[in-house]
XYZ file of N, CA and C in Angstrom:
528
model
N 0.844 -1.185 0.000
C 0.000 0.000 0.000
C 0.883 1.240 0.000
N 0.452 2.223 -0.752
C 1.176 3.492 -0.844
C 0.226 4.601 -0.430
N 0.643 5.394 0.559
C -0.142 6.533 0.999
C 0.231 7.764 0.208
N -0.765 8.360 -0.430
C -0.501 9.513 -1.283
C -1.798 10.289 -1.528
N -1.704 11.593 -1.697
C -2.884 12.360 -2.091
C -3.347 11.930 -3.489
N -4.637 12.020 -3.776
C -5.155 11.550 -5.072
C -4.498 12.179 -6.290
N -4.197 13.461 -6.275
C -3.634 14.127 -7.451
C -2.123 14.250 -7.427
N -1.476 13.552 -6.507
C -0.027 13.630 -6.355
C 0.670 13.261 -7.664
N 1.692 14.025 -8.025
C 2.382 13.813 -9.305
C 2.957 12.404 -9.415
N 3.559 11.899 -8.335
C 4.137 10.559 -8.397
C 3.054 9.495 -8.573
N 1.914 9.725 -7.977
C 0.808 8.775 -8.128
C 0.317 8.745 -9.575
N 0.202 9.929 -10.156
C -0.252 10.020 -11.539
C 0.759 9.354 -12.473
N 2.042 9.525 -12.176
C 3.097 8.988 -13.043
C 3.489 7.545 -12.703
N 2.910 6.968 -11.650
C 3.277 5.617 -11.234
C 3.180 4.583 -12.363
N 2.170 4.637 -13.229
C 2.136 3.674 -14.338
C 3.381 3.740 -15.236
N 4.010 4.907 -15.334
C 5.244 5.022 -16.117
C 6.362 4.219 -15.454
N 6.439 4.283 -14.134
C 7.441 3.502 -13.398
C 7.175 2.009 -13.581
N 5.913 1.622 -13.503
C 5.556 0.208 -13.694
C 5.921 -0.252 -15.106
N 5.603 0.563 -16.093
C 5.903 0.190 -17.482
C 7.403 0.075 -17.712
N 8.162 0.994 -17.140
C 9.617 0.982 -17.332
C 10.274 -0.224 -16.666
N 9.578 -0.826 -15.689
C 10.174 -1.921 -14.929
C 9.406 -3.236 -15.040
N 8.404 -3.260 -15.915
C 7.710 -4.500 -16.232
C 6.900 -5.105 -15.108
N 6.248 -4.270 -14.313
C 5.358 -4.843 -13.301
C 3.953 -4.269 -13.443
N 2.995 -4.972 -12.876
C 1.584 -4.616 -12.983
C 1.235 -3.569 -11.922
N 0.928 -2.337 -12.332
C 0.626 -1.293 -11.350
C -0.649 -1.562 -10.560
N -1.524 -2.412 -11.072
C -2.764 -2.702 -10.339
C -2.506 -3.545 -9.092
N -1.297 -4.059 -8.941
C -0.937 -4.842 -7.750
C -0.645 -3.936 -6.553
N -0.592 -2.632 -6.795
C -0.332 -1.668 -5.733
C -1.650 -1.013 -5.337
N -1.892 -0.945 -4.031
C -3.091 -0.294 -3.511
C -2.719 1.094 -3.019
N -3.445 2.095 -3.489
C -3.210 3.463 -3.051
C -4.206 3.826 -1.960
N -3.702 4.478 -0.924
C -4.526 4.955 0.187
C -4.500 6.475 0.127
N -5.672 7.087 0.016
C -5.759 8.542 -0.050
C -5.452 9.143 1.315
N -4.429 9.989 1.368
C -4.097 10.694 2.604
C -3.713 12.129 2.268
N -3.845 12.988 3.250
C -3.443 14.383 3.092
C -1.914 14.462 3.036
N -1.360 15.416 2.307
C 0.096 15.522 2.225
C 0.774 15.582 3.594
N 0.219 16.345 4.507
C 0.837 16.502 5.829
C 0.765 15.225 6.668
N -0.079 14.275 6.274
C -0.252 13.038 7.046
C 0.618 11.890 6.545
N 1.376 12.111 5.483
C 2.156 11.016 4.885
C 3.123 10.386 5.875
N 3.880 11.206 6.578
C 4.912 10.670 7.469
C 4.290 9.940 8.658
N 3.205 10.488 9.192
C 2.518 9.836 10.313
C 1.906 8.512 9.879
N 1.339 8.470 8.674
C 0.754 7.216 8.164
C 1.830 6.157 7.979
N 2.991 6.559 7.535
C 4.106 5.633 7.369
C 4.601 5.148 8.732
N 4.787 6.091 9.646
C 5.268 5.737 10.990
C 4.281 4.835 11.722
N 2.970 5.076 11.510
C 1.933 4.278 12.164
C 1.615 2.984 11.437
N 2.376 2.705 10.380
C 2.211 1.485 9.580
C 0.809 1.346 8.983
N 0.197 2.485 8.721
C -1.088 2.483 8.024
C -0.873 2.234 6.537
N 0.348 2.509 6.060
C 0.741 2.257 4.680
C 2.148 1.674 4.690
N 2.492 0.981 3.614
C 3.828 0.397 3.495
C 4.849 1.390 2.945
N 4.363 2.367 2.201
C 5.258 3.311 1.536
C 4.521 4.614 1.291
N 5.295 5.640 1.008
C 4.741 6.922 0.563
C 5.583 7.389 -0.611
N 5.014 8.247 -1.425
C 5.774 8.927 -2.458
C 6.185 10.272 -1.876
N 7.382 10.681 -2.174
C 7.846 11.979 -1.717
C 9.018 12.401 -2.582
N 9.302 13.669 -2.576
C 10.499 14.146 -3.247
C 11.711 13.734 -2.425
N 12.843 13.680 -3.062
C 14.094 13.361 -2.378
C 14.275 14.239 -1.146
N 13.864 15.484 -1.255
C 14.071 16.424 -0.164
C 13.211 16.135 1.064
N 12.269 15.223 0.958
C 11.475 14.818 2.120
C 12.155 13.764 2.973
N 13.302 13.288 2.527
C 13.991 12.196 3.212
C 14.214 12.457 4.713
N 14.656 13.644 5.141
C 14.835 13.855 6.588
C 13.534 13.675 7.376
N 12.413 14.029 6.777
C 11.136 13.886 7.458
C 10.750 12.405 7.584
N 11.089 11.636 6.556
C 10.869 10.186 6.607
C 11.743 9.578 7.696
N 13.008 9.959 7.744
C 13.917 9.440 8.766
C 13.398 9.767 10.167
N 12.883 10.978 10.351
C 12.326 11.347 11.658
C 11.114 10.492 12.000
N 10.349 10.119 11.000
C 9.120 9.356 11.236
C 9.386 7.880 11.517
N 10.299 7.279 10.765
C 10.467 5.819 10.880
C 11.886 5.379 11.229
N 12.824 6.312 11.248
C 14.222 5.961 11.499
C 14.943 5.659 10.203
N 16.169 6.078 10.138
C 16.993 5.904 8.932
C 17.088 4.440 8.515
N 17.214 3.562 9.506
C 17.389 2.134 9.220
C 16.131 1.474 8.650
N 14.997 2.141 8.752
C 13.734 1.581 8.255
C 13.256 2.232 6.966
N 14.086 3.049 6.369
C 13.690 3.777 5.165
C 14.542 3.338 3.979
N 13.900 3.263 2.823
C 14.587 2.945 1.579
C 14.257 4.053 0.591
N 15.269 4.589 -0.042
C 15.088 5.649 -1.029
C 15.173 5.029 -2.412
N 14.150 5.253 -3.207
C 14.129 4.760 -4.581
C 13.956 5.972 -5.495
N 14.998 6.285 -6.227
C 14.933 7.389 -7.173
C 14.411 6.856 -8.509
N 13.314 7.404 -8.964
C 12.708 6.910 -10.198
C 13.658 7.037 -11.375
N 14.511 8.045 -11.367
C 15.448 8.220 -12.475
C 16.412 7.036 -12.577
N 16.628 6.340 -11.470
C 17.466 5.138 -11.490
C 16.722 3.934 -12.051
N 15.415 4.084 -12.240
C 14.571 2.978 -12.695
C 13.792 3.323 -13.955
N 14.402 4.125 -14.820
C 13.849 4.345 -16.150
C 12.858 5.478 -16.306
N 12.580 6.249 -15.253
C 11.660 7.380 -15.369
C 12.428 8.643 -14.975
N 13.117 9.200 -15.969
C 13.935 10.384 -15.755
C 13.265 11.540 -16.474
N 12.783 12.514 -15.695
C 12.109 13.667 -16.285
C 12.295 14.878 -15.403
N 12.005 16.038 -15.963
C 12.057 17.248 -15.151
C 10.990 17.140 -14.076
N 11.358 17.482 -12.843
C 10.413 17.374 -11.747
C 9.814 18.695 -11.333
N 10.554 19.769 -11.454
C 10.082 21.085 -11.051
C 10.381 22.061 -12.175
N 9.498 23.019 -12.317
C 9.701 24.019 -13.353
C 8.948 25.284 -12.971
N 9.358 26.371 -13.540
C 8.640 27.629 -13.399
C 7.858 27.802 -14.687
N 6.561 27.895 -14.578
C 5.699 27.978 -15.746
C 5.095 29.377 -15.801
N 5.147 29.981 -16.965
C 4.634 31.332 -17.159
C 3.591 31.307 -18.264
N 2.499 31.970 -18.033
C 1.458 32.119 -19.030
C 2.045 32.833 -20.246
N 1.833 32.282 -21.421
C 2.417 32.830 -22.648
C 1.997 34.281 -22.884
N 0.732 34.591 -22.638
C 0.261 35.964 -22.854
C 0.973 36.924 -21.898
N 1.119 36.528 -20.637
C 1.816 37.384 -19.668
C 3.271 37.572 -20.069
N 3.904 36.510 -20.524
C 5.301 36.591 -20.954
C 5.455 37.599 -22.099
N 4.521 37.574 -23.058
C 4.584 38.516 -24.185
C 4.340 39.954 -23.717
N 3.422 40.117 -22.756
C 3.070 41.456 -22.276
C 4.080 42.015 -21.279
N 4.690 41.143 -20.488
C 5.547 41.583 -19.386
C 6.888 40.839 -19.350
N 7.625 40.807 -20.443
C 8.875 40.038 -20.433
C 9.881 40.534 -19.392
N 9.910 41.834 -19.141
C 10.852 42.372 -18.152
C 10.491 41.890 -16.743
N 9.210 41.809 -16.449
C 8.781 41.325 -15.124
C 9.158 39.860 -14.938
N 8.979 39.060 -15.976
C 9.347 37.648 -15.900
C 10.852 37.506 -15.715
N 11.620 38.254 -16.484
C 13.085 38.208 -16.381
C 13.523 38.633 -14.982
N 12.932 39.705 -14.443
C 13.301 40.184 -13.109
C 12.972 39.136 -12.044
N 11.830 38.496 -12.176
C 11.450 37.454 -11.209
C 12.410 36.277 -11.290
N 12.738 35.846 -12.506
C 13.692 34.745 -12.659
C 15.067 35.126 -12.122
N 15.521 36.340 -12.415
C 16.819 36.794 -11.906
C 16.828 36.778 -10.379
N 15.757 37.260 -9.755
C 15.671 37.258 -8.289
C 15.669 35.831 -7.751
N 14.953 34.947 -8.415
C 14.911 33.544 -7.997
C 16.297 32.921 -8.061
N 16.998 33.137 -9.149
C 18.330 32.556 -9.306
C 19.333 33.180 -8.322
N 19.196 34.474 -8.060
C 20.066 35.104 -7.053
C 19.784 34.500 -5.672
N 18.511 34.246 -5.403
C 18.146 33.617 -4.130
C 18.747 32.234 -3.986
N 18.693 31.457 -5.056
C 19.308 30.122 -5.012
C 20.811 30.219 -4.858
N 21.436 31.153 -5.573
C 22.892 31.321 -5.464
C 23.266 31.665 -4.027
N 22.533 32.606 -3.420
C 22.799 32.975 -2.032
C 22.621 31.766 -1.110
N 21.562 31.026 -1.320
C 21.280 29.859 -0.481
C 22.385 28.815 -0.606
N 22.862 28.599 -1.814
C 23.924 27.606 -2.016
C 25.230 28.049 -1.364
N 25.486 29.359 -1.369
C 26.730 29.870 -0.788
C 26.619 30.093 0.720
N 25.397 30.258 1.229
C 25.157 30.598 2.640
C 23.969 29.804 3.188
N 24.023 28.486 3.182
C 22.840 27.700 3.552
C 22.316 27.970 4.960
N 23.195 28.106 5.931
C 22.719 28.332 7.299
C 22.066 29.697 7.452
N 22.621 30.695 6.794
C 22.023 32.030 6.837
C 20.665 32.036 6.126
N 20.562 31.313 5.026
C 19.283 31.223 4.306
C 18.223 30.559 5.185
N 18.613 29.533 5.913
C 17.666 28.864 6.811
C 17.273 29.807 7.948
N 18.207 30.610 8.439
C 17.885 31.590 9.482
C 16.860 32.606 8.983
N 16.990 33.017 7.723
C 16.010 33.933 7.137
C 14.638 33.259 7.074
N 14.613 32.006 6.632
C 13.346 31.270 6.587
C 12.741 31.163 7.985
N 13.558 30.874 8.985
C 13.076 30.712 10.364
C 12.426 31.994 10.869
N 12.922 33.157 10.443
C 12.298 34.419 10.848
C 10.851 34.495 10.383
N 10.598 33.915 9.205
C 9.259 33.993 8.618
C 8.394 32.774 8.948
N 9.041 31.656 9.257
C 8.329 30.422 9.610
C 8.993 29.881 10.885
N 8.659 30.451 12.037
C 9.386 30.136 13.264
C 9.292 28.679 13.723
N 8.296 27.960 13.285
C 8.133 26.581 13.749
C 9.068 25.578 13.080
N 9.836 25.976 12.081
C 10.727 25.016 11.411
C 11.870 24.603 12.336
N 12.389 23.423 12.088
C 13.567 22.913 12.781
C 14.764 23.163 11.863
N 15.629 24.113 12.201
C 16.744 24.443 11.303
C 17.636 23.248 10.961
N 17.867 22.363 11.911
C 18.726 21.194 11.630
C 18.075 20.300 10.587
N 16.776 20.112 10.708
C 16.073 19.269 9.735
C 16.055 19.945 8.363
N 15.866 21.245 8.347
C 15.866 21.948 7.075
C 17.248 21.976 6.441
N 18.295 21.957 7.239
C 19.647 21.878 6.683
C 19.835 20.529 5.992
N 19.348 19.449 6.625
C 19.416 18.135 5.983
C 18.661 18.162 4.660
N 17.493 18.783 4.684
C 16.675 18.899 3.482
C 17.409 19.685 2.405
N 18.016 20.791 2.781
C 18.731 21.631 1.835
C 19.938 20.906 1.255
N 20.614 20.114 2.062
C 21.738 19.325 1.543
C 21.270 18.364 0.452
N 20.062 17.837 0.586
C 19.511 16.968 -0.455
C 19.187 17.767 -1.717
N 18.711 18.988 -1.544
C 18.485 19.854 -2.705
C 19.806 20.068 -3.432
N 20.852 20.330 -2.676
C 22.168 20.536 -3.293
C 22.625 19.278 -4.027
N 22.271 18.112 -3.495
C 22.603 16.848 -4.173
C 21.955 16.800 -5.555
N 20.746 17.330 -5.654
C 20.068 17.351 -6.952
C 20.812 18.239 -7.949
N 21.503 19.251 -7.443
C 22.261 20.146 -8.313
C 23.566 19.527 -8.793
N 23.900 18.340 -8.329
C 25.155 17.713 -8.716
C 25.060 16.955 -10.039
N 24.004 17.177 -10.774
C 23.838 16.488 -12.052
C 24.801 17.047 -13.093
N 25.063 16.269 -14.104
C 25.896 16.712 -15.223
C 25.255 17.910 -15.915
N 23.927 17.864 -16.083
C 23.233 18.980 -16.751
C 23.469 20.294 -16.011
N 23.373 20.247 -14.684
C 23.580 21.465 -13.906
C 25.040 21.913 -13.980
N 25.960 20.962 -13.834
C 27.392 21.297 -13.856
C 27.779 21.966 -15.173
N 27.196 21.511 -16.271
C 27.546 22.043 -17.588
C 26.808 23.329 -17.936
N 25.607 23.518 -17.396
C 24.763 24.619 -17.852
C 24.238 25.550 -16.773
N 24.317 25.154 -15.502
C 23.836 26.000 -14.416
C 22.346 25.866 -14.176
N 21.889 26.575 -13.160
C 20.488 26.513 -12.751
C 19.611 27.201 -13.801
N 18.463 26.619 -14.034
C 17.493 27.220 -14.938
C 17.614 26.826 -16.397
N 18.696 26.154 -16.759
C 18.876 25.741 -18.152
C 17.956 24.566 -18.443
N 17.354 24.580 -19.618
C 16.443 23.508 -20.026
C 16.876 22.986 -21.383
N 16.962 21.671 -21.472
C 17.229 21.016 -22.745
C 15.903 20.860 -23.476
N 15.832 21.352 -24.676
C 14.596 21.217 -25.447
C 14.247 19.745 -25.648
N 15.240 18.934 -25.960
C 15.004 17.500 -26.173
C 14.470 16.825 -24.902
N 15.117 17.112 -23.774
C 14.701 16.489 -22.515
C 13.330 17.008 -22.088
N 13.054 18.289 -22.336
C 11.741 18.838 -22.015
C 10.668 18.169 -22.867
N 10.945 17.947 -24.139
C 9.980 17.261 -25.012
C 9.736 15.833 -24.520
N 10.798 15.146 -24.089
C 10.632 13.798 -23.519
C 9.746 13.852 -22.272
N 9.974 14.853 -21.427
C 9.189 15.001 -20.203
C 7.731 15.251 -20.529
N 7.491 16.186 -21.444
C 6.106 16.523 -21.815
C 5.418 15.295 -22.416
N 6.116 14.562 -23.255
C 5.526 13.370 -23.865
C 5.170 12.335 -22.794
N 6.063 12.111 -21.851
C 5.805 11.133 -20.797
C 4.643 11.575 -19.910
N 4.644 12.846 -19.519
C 3.562 13.368 -18.684
C 2.235 13.311 -19.457
N 2.249 13.663 -20.731
C 1.027 13.617 -21.546
C 0.488 12.195 -21.678
N 1.384 11.232 -21.724
C 0.980 9.830 -21.844
C 0.219 9.368 -20.594
N 0.685 9.820 -19.456
C 0.085 9.334 -18.189
C -0.787 10.333 -17.498
């Protein structure tokens, strides 16, 4: 059993993982749960697994212990696609290209600052969201940095998109 919200991206794309690995997706039972309840459902053994981004790993470890968690990256199992993107309405982009560019520039500057000053970035977040655990968020941020260790990022930097890879992603998402 997998605990996941009904419209969760991984749930929607699960048939792609099954197809890439030759197993019957109908053998998996999905349990509808709220996003915030995933870790508790896993810890309480209400489900056998949850879908989550790599960056959720520290929260899983807190819920069930590191020794009881297994990380499965779909990209290691034949489903490699863009996971996050900034999407802009085409009409707005045509009408306000400077605003879009300024927003993207600010976003990339924010990421650059965060990568160079992770603890300070977490301190800024804590000012606005006081209930966060900075140590847990540092673990989470280290996983984000791990995602940046790809060849694509090393060669092209943040925000670069391969037209070919984007077309593959769109085709796969459109299929499922």
